[in-house]
Tab-separated table of C-alpha atoms in Angstrom:
chain	number	residue	atom	x	y	z
A	1065	MET	CA	112.788	91.852	79.120
A	1066	ASP	CA	114.278	93.655	82.129
A	1067	ALA	CA	111.372	96.095	82.193
A	1068	VAL	CA	108.858	93.213	82.049
A	1069	VAL	CA	110.590	91.419	84.940
A	1070	LYS	CA	110.691	94.640	86.946
A	1071	PHE	CA	107.006	95.244	86.242
A	1072	THR	CA	105.953	91.729	87.240
A	1073	SER	CA	108.074	91.822	90.399
A	1074	GLN	CA	105.521	94.262	91.841
A	1075	SER	CA	102.405	92.512	93.113
A	1076	GLN	CA	100.251	95.346	91.743
A	1077	GLY	CA	101.769	94.782	88.296
A	1078	ARG	CA	100.840	91.111	88.285
A	1079	ASP	CA	97.368	91.826	89.638
A	1080	ARG	CA	96.698	94.294	86.812
A	1081	ILE	CA	97.866	91.797	84.199
A	1082	PHE	CA	95.554	89.167	85.716
A	1083	ARG	CA	92.673	91.678	85.771
A	1084	ALA	CA	93.256	92.534	82.096
A	1085	THR	CA	93.304	88.810	81.242
A	1086	GLN	CA	90.131	88.207	83.288
A	1087	TYR	CA	88.170	90.933	81.502
A	1088	ALA	CA	89.613	89.931	78.117
A	1089	CYS	CA	88.229	86.423	78.798
A	1090	ALA	CA	84.841	87.909	79.760
A	1091	LEU	CA	84.776	89.929	76.533
A	1092	SER	CA	85.829	86.933	74.403
A	1093	ILE	CA	83.159	84.744	76.038
A	1094	TYR	CA	80.530	87.343	75.144
A	1095	LEU	CA	81.740	87.632	71.547
A	1096	LEU	CA	81.982	83.869	71.004
A	1097	ARG	CA	78.830	82.887	72.897
A	1098	ASN	CA	76.656	82.298	69.834
A	1099	ILE	CA	79.220	80.378	67.748
A	1100	PRO	CA	78.560	76.634	68.244
A	1101	GLU	CA	81.989	75.547	66.904
A	1102	ARG	CA	83.677	77.526	69.642
A	1103	LYS	CA	81.781	75.937	72.533
A	1104	ASP	CA	84.936	74.184	73.882
A	1105	LEU	CA	86.936	77.382	73.699
A	1106	VAL	CA	84.162	79.267	75.518
A	1107	ALA	CA	84.144	76.594	78.261
A	1108	LYS	CA	87.944	76.887	78.599
A	1109	LEU	CA	87.732	80.678	78.756
A	1110	LYS	CA	85.020	80.453	81.448
A	1111	ASN	CA	87.261	78.130	83.489
A	1112	LEU	CA	90.232	80.438	83.064
A	1113	GLU	CA	88.191	83.497	84.035
A	1114	SER	CA	86.808	81.892	87.195
A	1115	ASN	CA	90.267	80.583	88.175
A	1116	ILE	CA	91.882	83.981	87.728
A	1117	SER	CA	89.022	85.671	89.611
A	1118	ALA	CA	89.369	83.220	92.534
A	1119	GLY	CA	93.149	83.664	92.561
A	1120	ARG	CA	92.838	87.442	92.555
A	1121	LYS	CA	90.413	87.302	95.496
A	1122	LEU	CA	93.010	85.365	97.499
A	1123	LEU	CA	95.755	87.772	96.498
A	1124	ARG	CA	93.607	90.720	97.619
A	1125	LEU	CA	93.785	89.547	101.242
A	1126	GLY	CA	95.608	92.275	103.096
A	1127	ASN	CA	94.965	95.012	100.537
A	1128	ALA	CA	92.730	96.856	103.012
A	1129	ALA	CA	95.915	97.822	104.882
A	1130	ASN	CA	97.248	99.464	101.693
A	1131	SER	CA	94.119	101.606	101.372
A	1132	ILE	CA	94.159	102.589	105.058
A	1133	VAL	CA	97.794	103.702	104.766
A	1134	ALA	CA	96.879	105.665	101.603
A	1135	ALA	CA	93.951	107.284	103.484
A	1136	LYS	CA	96.328	108.266	106.296
A	1137	GLN	CA	98.536	109.961	103.696
A	1138	THR	CA	95.727	111.771	101.866
A	1139	VAL	CA	94.283	113.146	105.143
A	1140	GLN	CA	97.381	115.356	105.282
A	1141	LEU	CA	96.800	117.041	101.897
A	1142	SER	CA	96.544	120.822	101.949
A	1143	ASP	CA	93.757	121.205	99.346
A	1144	ARG	CA	90.523	120.497	101.249
A	1145	VAL	CA	88.481	119.181	98.308
A	1146	LEU	CA	91.253	116.792	97.270
A	1147	CYS	CA	91.755	115.752	100.890
A	1148	LEU	CA	88.046	114.969	101.314
A	1149	CYS	CA	87.562	113.163	97.987
A	1150	LEU	CA	90.702	111.029	98.198
A	1151	THR	CA	90.373	110.147	101.893
A	1152	VAL	CA	86.727	109.081	101.500
A	1153	ALA	CA	87.672	107.157	98.317
A	1154	ASN	CA	90.489	105.320	100.108
A	1155	ILE	CA	88.310	104.501	103.124
A	1156	ASN	CA	85.637	103.099	100.828
A	1157	ARG	CA	88.221	101.036	98.997
A	1158	ALA	CA	89.390	99.654	102.336
A	1159	LEU	CA	85.765	98.715	103.159
A	1160	TYR	CA	85.417	97.096	99.718
A	1161	PHE	CA	88.538	95.006	100.367
A	1162	ILE	CA	87.232	93.954	103.782
A	1163	CYS	CA	83.898	92.844	102.239
A	1164	ASP	CA	85.846	91.074	99.498
A	1165	ASN	CA	88.010	89.240	102.040
A	1166	ILE	CA	84.884	88.118	103.924
A	1167	LEU	CA	83.413	86.851	100.641
A	1168	TRP	CA	86.645	84.917	99.990
A	1169	ALA	CA	86.413	83.324	103.438
A	1170	ARG	CA	82.813	82.343	102.626
A	1171	ASN	CA	83.812	80.916	99.229
A	1172	VAL	CA	86.546	78.680	100.662
A	1173	GLY	CA	84.305	77.540	103.502
A	1174	LEU	CA	86.055	79.184	106.442
A	1175	ILE	CA	82.856	81.083	107.295
A	1176	ARG	CA	79.668	79.034	106.934
A	1177	ASN	CA	76.602	81.148	107.689
A	1178	LEU	CA	77.001	84.203	105.529
A	1179	ASP	CA	74.586	85.899	103.138
A	1180	LYS	CA	76.829	85.919	100.082
A	1181	GLU	CA	74.507	88.103	98.009
A	1182	ARG	CA	74.212	90.816	100.648
A	1183	TRP	CA	77.952	91.057	101.213
A	1184	SER	CA	78.588	91.057	97.462
A	1185	ILE	CA	76.173	93.983	97.050
A	1186	ASN	CA	77.860	95.796	99.964
A	1187	ALA	CA	81.244	95.307	98.353
A	1188	SER	CA	79.970	96.649	95.021
A	1189	ARG	CA	78.406	99.648	96.782
A	1190	CYS	CA	81.695	100.543	98.534
A	1191	TYR	CA	83.577	100.114	95.255
A	1192	LEU	CA	81.066	102.334	93.428
A	1193	PHE	CA	81.293	105.043	96.067
A	1194	SER	CA	85.098	105.075	95.919
A	1195	LEU	CA	84.927	105.350	92.103
A	1196	VAL	CA	82.451	108.257	92.365
A	1197	MET	CA	84.817	110.042	94.783
A	1198	ASN	CA	87.759	109.470	92.442
A	1199	LEU	CA	85.738	110.837	89.536
A	1200	THR	CA	84.753	113.893	91.619
A	1201	ARG	CA	88.427	114.503	92.262
A	1202	ASP	CA	89.148	114.201	88.511
A	1203	LEU	CA	86.407	116.714	87.671
A	1204	TYR	CA	87.686	119.103	90.342
A	1205	VAL	CA	91.234	118.923	88.954
A	1206	ILE	CA	89.949	119.406	85.380
A	1207	LEU	CA	87.885	122.454	86.434
A	1208	GLN	CA	90.862	123.969	88.224
A	1209	LEU	CA	93.077	123.426	85.182
A	1210	MET	CA	90.422	124.851	82.843
A	1211	LEU	CA	90.060	127.987	84.993
A	1212	GLN	CA	93.818	128.356	85.060
A	1213	ARG	CA	94.049	127.988	81.283
A	1214	GLY	CA	91.144	130.310	80.654
A	1215	ARG	CA	92.972	133.094	82.474
A	1216	ASP	CA	96.132	132.455	80.525
A	1217	ASN	CA	96.445	135.170	77.813
A	1218	ARG	CA	98.383	133.039	75.345
A	1219	PHE	CA	95.653	130.504	75.432
A	1220	LYS	CA	92.969	133.171	74.916
A	1221	CYS	CA	94.646	134.225	71.675
A	1222	LYS	CA	94.861	130.613	70.526
A	1223	MET	CA	91.161	130.105	71.281
A	1224	ASN	CA	90.078	133.223	69.425
A	1225	GLN	CA	92.135	132.115	66.471
A	1226	GLN	CA	90.505	128.699	66.558
A	1227	LEU	CA	87.012	130.195	66.679
A	1228	SER	CA	87.627	132.647	63.870
A	1229	ASP	CA	89.400	130.040	61.733
A	1230	CYS	CA	86.304	128.041	60.988
A	1231	PRO	CA	83.269	130.365	60.661
A	1232	GLU	CA	81.841	128.187	57.887
A	1233	VAL	CA	81.357	125.224	60.238
A	1234	ALA	CA	77.613	125.157	60.798
A	1235	GLU	CA	77.915	123.481	64.223
A	1236	VAL	CA	79.371	126.662	65.758
A	1237	VAL	CA	75.948	127.889	66.785
A	1238	ILE	CA	76.833	128.572	70.411
A	1239	PRO	CA	80.360	130.004	70.349
A	1240	GLU	CA	80.630	129.797	74.138
A	1241	LEU	CA	79.951	126.055	74.087
A	1242	ASP	CA	82.501	125.587	71.340
A	1243	ALA	CA	85.001	127.607	73.379
A	1244	LEU	CA	84.261	125.476	76.443
A	1245	VAL	CA	84.723	122.222	74.559
A	1246	PHE	CA	87.934	123.517	73.017
A	1247	LEU	CA	89.187	124.562	76.491
A	1248	LEU	CA	88.277	121.136	77.891
A	1249	LEU	CA	90.024	119.231	75.091
A	1250	GLU	CA	93.118	121.405	75.309
A	1251	THR	CA	93.279	120.904	79.078
A	1252	LEU	CA	92.949	117.134	78.738
A	1253	ARG	CA	95.550	117.034	75.981
A	1254	SER	CA	98.077	119.021	78.040
A	1255	GLU	CA	97.443	116.917	81.180
A	1256	PRO	CA	97.331	113.274	80.064
A	1257	THR	CA	97.442	112.024	83.669
A	1258	VAL	CA	94.007	113.475	84.471
A	1259	ALA	CA	92.578	112.331	81.122
A	1260	LEU	CA	93.779	108.732	81.667
A	1261	ASP	CA	92.504	108.640	85.225
A	1262	THR	CA	89.083	110.004	84.176
A	1263	VAL	CA	88.732	107.444	81.368
A	1264	LYS	CA	89.811	104.655	83.724
A	1265	ASN	CA	87.272	105.646	86.385
A	1266	ILE	CA	84.442	106.045	83.842
A	1267	CYS	CA	85.192	102.576	82.413
A	1268	ASP	CA	85.345	101.099	85.902
A	1269	LEU	CA	81.948	102.615	86.756
A	1270	PHE	CA	80.155	100.213	84.422
A	1271	ILE	CA	81.193	97.223	86.532
A	1272	PRO	CA	79.378	98.109	89.781
A	1273	PHE	CA	76.558	99.741	87.804
A	1274	ASP	CA	75.894	96.403	86.155
A	1275	ARG	CA	76.329	94.432	89.397
A	1276	LEU	CA	73.979	96.680	91.389
A	1277	GLY	CA	71.430	96.890	88.588
A	1278	ILE	CA	71.679	100.686	88.350
A	1279	TYR	CA	72.512	100.506	84.654
A	1280	LYS	CA	72.415	96.982	83.361
A	1281	SER	CA	74.662	96.602	80.327
A	1282	SER	CA	75.717	93.338	78.732
A	1283	SER	CA	78.617	91.284	79.980
A	1284	GLY	CA	80.426	92.276	76.784
A	1285	VAL	CA	80.296	95.959	77.697
A	1286	VAL	CA	81.456	95.172	81.244
A	1287	GLY	CA	84.293	93.032	79.848
A	1288	PHE	CA	85.331	95.717	77.368
A	1289	CYS	CA	85.284	98.519	79.964
A	1290	GLY	CA	87.148	96.338	82.466
A	1291	LEU	CA	89.779	95.535	79.852
A	1292	ILE	CA	90.278	99.223	78.935
A	1293	SER	CA	90.601	100.293	82.568
A	1294	SER	CA	93.055	97.414	83.283
A	1295	LEU	CA	95.184	98.394	80.277
A	1296	ILE	CA	95.254	102.012	81.461
A	1297	GLY	CA	96.198	100.738	84.926
A	1298	ILE	CA	99.084	98.727	83.433
A	1299	LEU	CA	100.220	101.784	81.464
A	1300	THR	CA	100.221	104.082	84.497
A	1301	LEU	CA	102.122	101.510	86.562
A	1302	ALA	CA	104.731	100.949	83.831
A	1303	ARG	CA	105.106	104.707	83.250
A	1304	PRO	CA	104.856	106.448	86.622
A	1305	THR	CA	104.897	109.874	84.921
A	1306	LEU	CA	101.432	109.104	83.559
A	1307	ARG	CA	100.015	108.413	87.021
A	1308	ILE	CA	97.906	111.168	88.567
A	1309	LYS	CA	99.336	112.677	91.753
A	1310	PRO	CA	98.576	112.747	94.620
B	1017	MET	CA	101.037	98.596	108.743
B	1018	ASP	CA	103.539	100.603	106.682
B	1019	SER	CA	106.019	97.730	106.750
B	1020	TRP	CA	103.290	95.259	105.624
B	1021	VAL	CA	102.448	97.593	102.705
B	1022	ARG	CA	106.122	97.803	101.713
B	1023	PHE	CA	106.590	94.051	102.119
B	1024	SER	CA	103.444	93.031	100.210
B	1025	SER	CA	104.250	95.319	97.278
B	1026	GLN	CA	106.718	92.662	96.062
B	1027	SER	CA	104.923	89.809	94.345
B	1028	GLN	CA	107.464	87.295	95.658
B	1029	ALA	CA	106.561	88.328	99.212
B	1030	LYS	CA	102.900	87.413	98.739
B	1031	GLU	CA	103.929	84.126	97.159
B	1032	ARG	CA	106.102	83.276	100.170
B	1033	VAL	CA	103.315	84.127	102.622
B	1034	LEU	CA	100.940	81.914	100.615
B	1035	ARG	CA	103.562	79.143	100.639
B	1036	ALA	CA	103.864	79.361	104.429
B	1037	ALA	CA	100.049	79.267	104.719
B	1038	GLN	CA	99.816	76.310	102.292
B	1039	TYR	CA	102.322	74.184	104.221
B	1040	ALA	CA	100.726	75.264	107.513
B	1041	CYS	CA	97.425	73.896	106.127
B	1042	MET	CA	99.197	70.655	105.194
B	1043	LEU	CA	100.616	70.365	108.716
B	1044	LEU	CA	97.282	71.290	110.301
B	1045	GLY	CA	95.434	68.766	108.145
B	1046	TYR	CA	97.877	66.022	109.165
B	1047	THR	CA	97.577	66.941	112.879
B	1048	LEU	CA	93.776	66.956	112.714
B	1049	HIS	CA	93.802	63.658	110.835
B	1050	LYS	CA	95.998	62.123	113.521
B	1051	SER	CA	93.706	63.347	116.291
B	1052	ARG	CA	90.653	62.134	114.330
B	1053	VAL	CA	88.711	65.400	114.435
B	1054	ALA	CA	85.644	66.178	112.265
B	1055	THR	CA	86.236	65.248	108.657
B	1056	ASP	CA	84.578	68.338	107.125
B	1057	LEU	CA	87.132	70.596	108.825
B	1058	ILE	CA	89.898	68.436	107.330
B	1059	LYS	CA	88.097	68.620	103.968
B	1060	THR	CA	87.876	72.440	104.195
B	1061	ILE	CA	91.573	72.668	105.044
B	1062	SER	CA	92.625	70.397	102.188
B	1063	GLU	CA	90.435	72.406	99.766
B	1064	LEU	CA	92.009	75.617	101.072
B	1065	GLU	CA	95.465	74.079	100.551
B	1066	ALA	CA	94.578	73.157	96.953
B	1067	HIS	CA	93.181	76.667	96.339
B	1068	MET	CA	96.389	78.262	97.662
B	1069	SER	CA	98.506	75.886	95.599
B	1070	LEU	CA	96.632	76.806	92.398
B	1071	THR	CA	96.848	80.543	93.174
B	1072	ARG	CA	100.594	80.196	93.791
B	1073	LYS	CA	100.883	78.475	90.422
B	1074	LEU	CA	99.026	81.437	88.867
B	1075	LEU	CA	101.375	83.845	90.627
B	1076	ARG	CA	104.407	81.915	89.368
B	1077	LEU	CA	103.492	82.382	85.696
B	1078	GLY	CA	106.394	84.170	84.089
B	1079	ASN	CA	108.966	83.267	86.781
B	1080	SER	CA	110.972	81.275	84.192
B	1081	VAL	CA	111.989	84.553	82.579
B	1082	GLU	CA	113.269	85.867	85.892
B	1083	ALA	CA	115.222	82.638	86.521
B	1084	LEU	CA	116.784	82.804	83.025
B	1085	GLN	CA	117.840	86.394	83.695
B	1086	ALA	CA	119.408	85.326	86.992
B	1087	ALA	CA	121.268	82.546	85.092
B	1088	LYS	CA	122.532	85.147	82.578
B	1089	ARG	CA	123.854	87.236	85.461
B	1090	ALA	CA	125.456	84.219	87.176
B	1091	ILE	CA	127.482	83.334	84.053
B	1092	HIS	CA	129.641	86.408	84.658
B	1093	LEU	CA	130.801	85.399	88.134
B	1094	SER	CA	134.543	85.106	88.618
B	1095	ASP	CA	134.622	82.044	90.902
B	1096	SER	CA	134.203	78.978	88.651
B	1097	VAL	CA	132.481	76.729	91.204
B	1098	LEU	CA	129.960	79.425	92.099
B	1099	ARG	CA	129.472	80.168	88.410
B	1100	LEU	CA	128.723	76.526	87.653
B	1101	CYS	CA	126.453	75.900	90.634
B	1102	LEU	CA	124.436	79.094	90.325
B	1103	THR	CA	124.013	79.063	86.538
B	1104	ILE	CA	122.878	75.443	86.408
B	1105	GLY	CA	120.763	75.989	89.541
B	1106	HIS	CA	118.932	78.900	87.926
B	1107	LEU	CA	118.475	76.977	84.659
B	1108	ASN	CA	116.904	74.124	86.588
B	1109	ARG	CA	114.645	76.580	88.392
B	1110	ALA	CA	113.584	77.977	85.012
B	1111	MET	CA	112.707	74.429	83.846
B	1112	TYR	CA	110.833	73.795	87.108
B	1113	PHE	CA	108.781	76.979	86.589
B	1114	ALA	CA	108.075	76.005	82.971
B	1115	CYS	CA	106.745	72.589	84.100
B	1116	ASP	CA	104.782	74.333	86.835
B	1117	ASN	CA	103.176	76.650	84.273
B	1118	VAL	CA	102.188	73.625	82.185
B	1119	LEU	CA	100.628	72.061	85.305
B	1120	TRP	CA	98.664	75.258	85.933
B	1121	ALA	CA	97.409	75.231	82.356
B	1122	GLY	CA	96.355	71.617	82.864
B	1123	LYS	CA	94.580	72.295	86.162
B	1124	THR	CA	92.648	75.301	84.797
B	1125	GLY	CA	91.607	73.329	81.738
B	1126	ILE	CA	93.507	75.285	79.075
B	1127	ILE	CA	95.345	72.082	78.140
B	1128	SER	CA	92.693	69.383	78.143
B	1129	LYS	CA	94.583	66.078	78.215
B	1130	LEU	CA	97.577	66.423	80.495
B	1131	ASP	CA	99.326	63.671	82.405
B	1132	HIS	CA	99.459	65.538	85.723
B	1133	GLN	CA	101.493	62.850	87.491
B	1134	LYS	CA	104.222	62.845	84.810
B	1135	TRP	CA	104.571	66.628	84.670
B	1136	SER	CA	104.430	66.907	88.456
B	1137	GLN	CA	107.265	64.360	88.820
B	1138	ARG	CA	109.224	66.191	86.133
B	1139	SER	CA	108.869	69.543	87.904
B	1140	PHE	CA	109.921	68.037	91.245
B	1141	ARG	CA	112.993	66.467	89.642
B	1142	TYR	CA	114.145	69.867	88.331
B	1143	TYR	CA	113.371	71.423	91.723
B	1144	LEU	CA	115.399	68.733	93.516
B	1145	PHE	CA	118.385	69.226	91.222
B	1146	ALA	CA	118.255	73.011	91.727
B	1147	LEU	CA	118.195	72.475	95.514
B	1148	ILE	CA	121.138	70.029	95.364
B	1149	LEU	CA	123.156	72.650	93.470
B	1150	ASN	CA	122.186	75.296	96.023
B	1151	VAL	CA	123.310	73.054	98.879
B	1152	THR	CA	126.570	72.361	96.975
B	1153	ARG	CA	127.132	76.090	96.689
B	1154	ASP	CA	126.454	76.541	100.422
B	1155	VAL	CA	128.899	73.765	101.341
B	1156	TYR	CA	131.525	75.266	98.995
B	1157	GLU	CA	131.121	78.706	100.613
B	1158	LEU	CA	131.388	77.049	104.035
B	1159	CYS	CA	134.635	75.284	103.007
B	1160	LEU	CA	136.051	78.578	101.726
B	1161	LEU	CA	135.221	80.250	105.026
B	1162	LEU	CA	136.727	77.367	107.044
B	1163	ASP	CA	139.892	77.600	104.922
B	1164	ASN	CA	140.100	81.314	105.592
B	1165	GLU	CA	139.561	80.696	109.277
B	1166	ASP	CA	142.378	78.093	109.350
B	1167	ARG	CA	144.738	80.371	107.481
B	1168	TYR	CA	143.929	83.238	109.821
B	1169	LYS	CA	144.520	81.039	112.881
B	1170	SER	CA	147.836	79.740	111.521
B	1171	THR	CA	149.115	83.260	110.765
B	1172	LYS	CA	148.038	84.439	114.215
B	1173	SER	CA	149.805	81.641	116.135
B	1174	PRO	CA	152.283	79.671	113.973
B	1175	LEU	CA	154.246	78.205	116.927
B	1176	SER	CA	151.400	76.653	118.895
B	1177	SER	CA	151.124	72.905	118.383
B	1178	SER	CA	147.952	70.942	118.989
B	1179	PRO	CA	147.868	69.429	122.481
B	1180	SER	CA	146.952	65.990	121.144
B	1181	SER	CA	150.292	65.601	119.334
B	1182	ALA	CA	152.154	65.275	122.656
B	1183	VAL	CA	149.774	62.621	124.023
B	1184	PRO	CA	150.553	59.568	121.791
B	1185	ALA	CA	154.172	59.536	123.054
B	1186	ASP	CA	152.877	58.450	126.472
B	1187	HIS	CA	150.916	55.540	125.000
B	1188	LEU	CA	153.631	54.102	122.757
B	1189	SER	CA	154.210	51.205	125.088
B	1190	SER	CA	150.491	50.173	125.592
B	1191	SER	CA	148.638	47.330	123.847
B	1192	SER	CA	147.035	47.585	120.406
B	1193	SER	CA	143.392	47.761	121.650
B	1194	SER	CA	144.129	50.766	123.808
B	1195	THR	CA	145.918	52.355	120.808
B	1196	ILE	CA	142.710	51.926	118.803
B	1197	SER	CA	140.614	53.469	121.580
B	1198	VAL	CA	143.115	56.319	121.884
B	1199	ALA	CA	142.936	56.891	118.140
B	1200	THR	CA	139.108	56.884	118.330
B	1201	ALA	CA	139.250	59.371	121.208
B	1202	HIS	CA	141.554	61.628	119.152
B	1203	MET	CA	139.153	61.361	116.222
B	1204	TRP	CA	136.236	62.376	118.431
B	1205	VAL	CA	138.176	65.353	119.798
B	1206	ARG	CA	139.170	66.428	116.267
B	1207	LEU	CA	135.587	65.937	115.048
B	1208	ARG	CA	134.194	67.958	117.966
B	1209	LYS	CA	136.746	70.690	117.293
B	1210	HIS	CA	135.817	70.673	113.608
B	1211	ILE	CA	132.081	70.838	114.358
B	1212	HIS	CA	132.733	73.675	116.812
B	1213	GLN	CA	134.675	75.501	114.094
B	1214	VAL	CA	131.852	74.985	111.566
B	1215	GLY	CA	129.366	76.232	114.165
B	1216	THR	CA	131.435	79.372	114.842
B	1217	VAL	CA	131.831	80.116	111.144
B	1218	LEU	CA	128.123	79.670	110.488
B	1219	TYR	CA	127.147	81.718	113.547
B	1220	SER	CA	129.321	84.601	112.338
B	1221	ASN	CA	127.859	84.295	108.845
B	1222	PRO	CA	124.053	84.468	109.206
B	1223	PRO	CA	123.230	84.686	105.447
B	1224	LEU	CA	125.027	81.397	104.805
B	1225	LEU	CA	123.426	79.758	107.839
B	1226	LEU	CA	119.924	80.847	106.814
B	1227	ASP	CA	120.450	79.725	103.228
B	1228	LEU	CA	121.795	76.343	104.322
B	1229	LEU	CA	118.879	75.822	106.729
B	1230	LYS	CA	116.373	76.893	104.095
B	1231	ASN	CA	117.776	74.570	101.428
B	1232	GLY	CA	118.092	71.805	103.974
B	1233	CYS	CA	114.388	72.116	104.882
B	1234	ASP	CA	113.296	72.496	101.255
B	1235	ILE	CA	115.099	69.375	100.065
B	1236	PHE	CA	112.738	67.086	102.005
B	1237	ILE	CA	109.762	68.268	99.899
B	1238	PRO	CA	110.838	66.882	96.500
B	1239	LEU	CA	112.463	63.878	98.210
B	1240	ASP	CA	109.048	62.999	99.658
B	1241	LYS	CA	107.079	63.784	96.479
B	1242	LEU	CA	109.427	61.729	94.274
B	1243	GLY	CA	109.314	58.847	96.732
B	1244	ILE	CA	113.097	58.877	97.267
B	1245	TYR	CA	112.801	59.450	101.013
B	1246	LYS	CA	109.180	59.423	102.145
B	1247	THR	CA	108.645	61.371	105.357
B	1248	GLY	CA	104.913	62.103	105.369
B	1249	PRO	CA	102.755	65.257	105.228
B	1250	GLY	CA	103.499	66.307	108.820
B	1251	PHE	CA	107.253	66.485	108.340
B	1252	VAL	CA	106.944	67.974	104.827
B	1253	GLY	CA	104.520	70.595	106.152
B	1254	THR	CA	106.890	71.542	108.992
B	1255	CYS	CA	109.854	71.825	106.633
B	1256	GLY	CA	107.797	73.876	104.181
B	1257	VAL	CA	106.644	76.294	106.884
B	1258	LEU	CA	110.204	76.661	108.236
B	1259	SER	CA	111.775	77.334	104.849
B	1260	SER	CA	108.993	79.810	103.906
B	1261	VAL	CA	109.439	81.688	107.207
B	1262	LEU	CA	113.219	81.818	106.638
B	1263	SER	CA	112.773	83.218	103.131
B	1264	ILE	CA	110.244	85.792	104.428
B	1265	VAL	CA	112.880	86.853	106.998
B	1266	THR	CA	115.491	87.269	104.230
B	1267	MET	CA	113.012	89.395	102.280
B	1268	LEU	CA	112.275	91.595	105.294
B	1269	HIS	CA	115.998	91.998	106.007
B	1270	PRO	CA	117.813	92.057	102.648
B	1271	TRP	CA	121.239	91.978	104.367
B	1272	LEU	CA	120.429	88.394	105.401
B	1273	LYS	CA	120.221	87.277	101.772
B	1274	LEU	CA	123.227	85.276	100.556
B	1275	LYS	CA	124.989	87.017	97.686
B	1276	PRO	CA	125.534	86.522	94.834
């Protein structure tokens, strides 16, 4: 119980729980949409989802400052690729939060003449770009780790053993590809932080893809991907060792 | 900006800022209503206030657990009065949060048929009782400090007698009405001295002063909502803003928080 209280005392912790609940509602609505007996439940879930979404928008006021401070920190990184990817990602997140705050002001009626659709698309674009930058950083880290592992002699022996162990497997047509896949899986298994972050970013990608019409999937897929990425977010917040650094 | 990031990373901090904004909206709405400005601005402000109130209710989900934990910790205090006040205060807060969660469920439609008025009154009753216990604790701490102060003064100067004790001897021969007025004058002097002492003690003990002010401001909110002492949205809004600002100050400067 102590750990739960400690987790929920952080505003990021609560926000991730609300996000997980919001996407779980979206997924449930999609799954129950064609069952007529569950119409009341679907209506309740829709209400809950919209309430949580509105609440989260209000709670996101001021988050742009967090991203700007993070960008100021990542500008000082020594590795140039990481510095570029993370700083651009943080700046785009800050822009996304600013667009989101403006949309909130429009929703509550503080700003009257605003093209809601245009600002919503802008927000999704900024969010997508920050996700792409984060994914680029993940791929860069994975490549670096793979190169490092490939040079490691102990690993080379292990790989040769793995390749020679199963000659009867018909799929081993291109041994180099098999070696590459094995190297990739081994790298991901030894570095769970990068693996979790990559999965989270890939899942998150579906949300702006759907919103911008780049790759329209169903609301069920969006809900499922959102739920997975929120659960990973909760896990990395509860266990800081699983969070990718920087 | 760094200090905002550190401050807003606590979920209670955001809740307090929202509370200040909500009561500021209440105060602003009342002021605009009094000055008969455009009704759609008043409507926007009251909708914003309702939106903030619902979001705060969402943010408070799960606070009962935290209050129960605080009650568990308070049971182990050595001072029996503090133990009683704080434990029961936290238990009442836990009940208030539970009622508040039920109200949230009712407002979002999860619970379909809910008597909002009944549950709202219930939650305010628990809130009022928790505040009364907090004020009791503050007054008890103040009495302890005044006692200490008196003891310290008496050990410092045991031979000094109060100047007023020599005065009645002069008036022994006067009429009864003047004796009454003299007695009243003595009472005023003693009262002023006592108030001065309380003021000094509070001034040298900022956590207690802030907590007393905060609880004092907060108590008007349930008193108004329960109809015990109706003050109106302007006064309630002002008190709400003041108490929220004071609690934000105690969060920014943890040494100002009254312990335990």
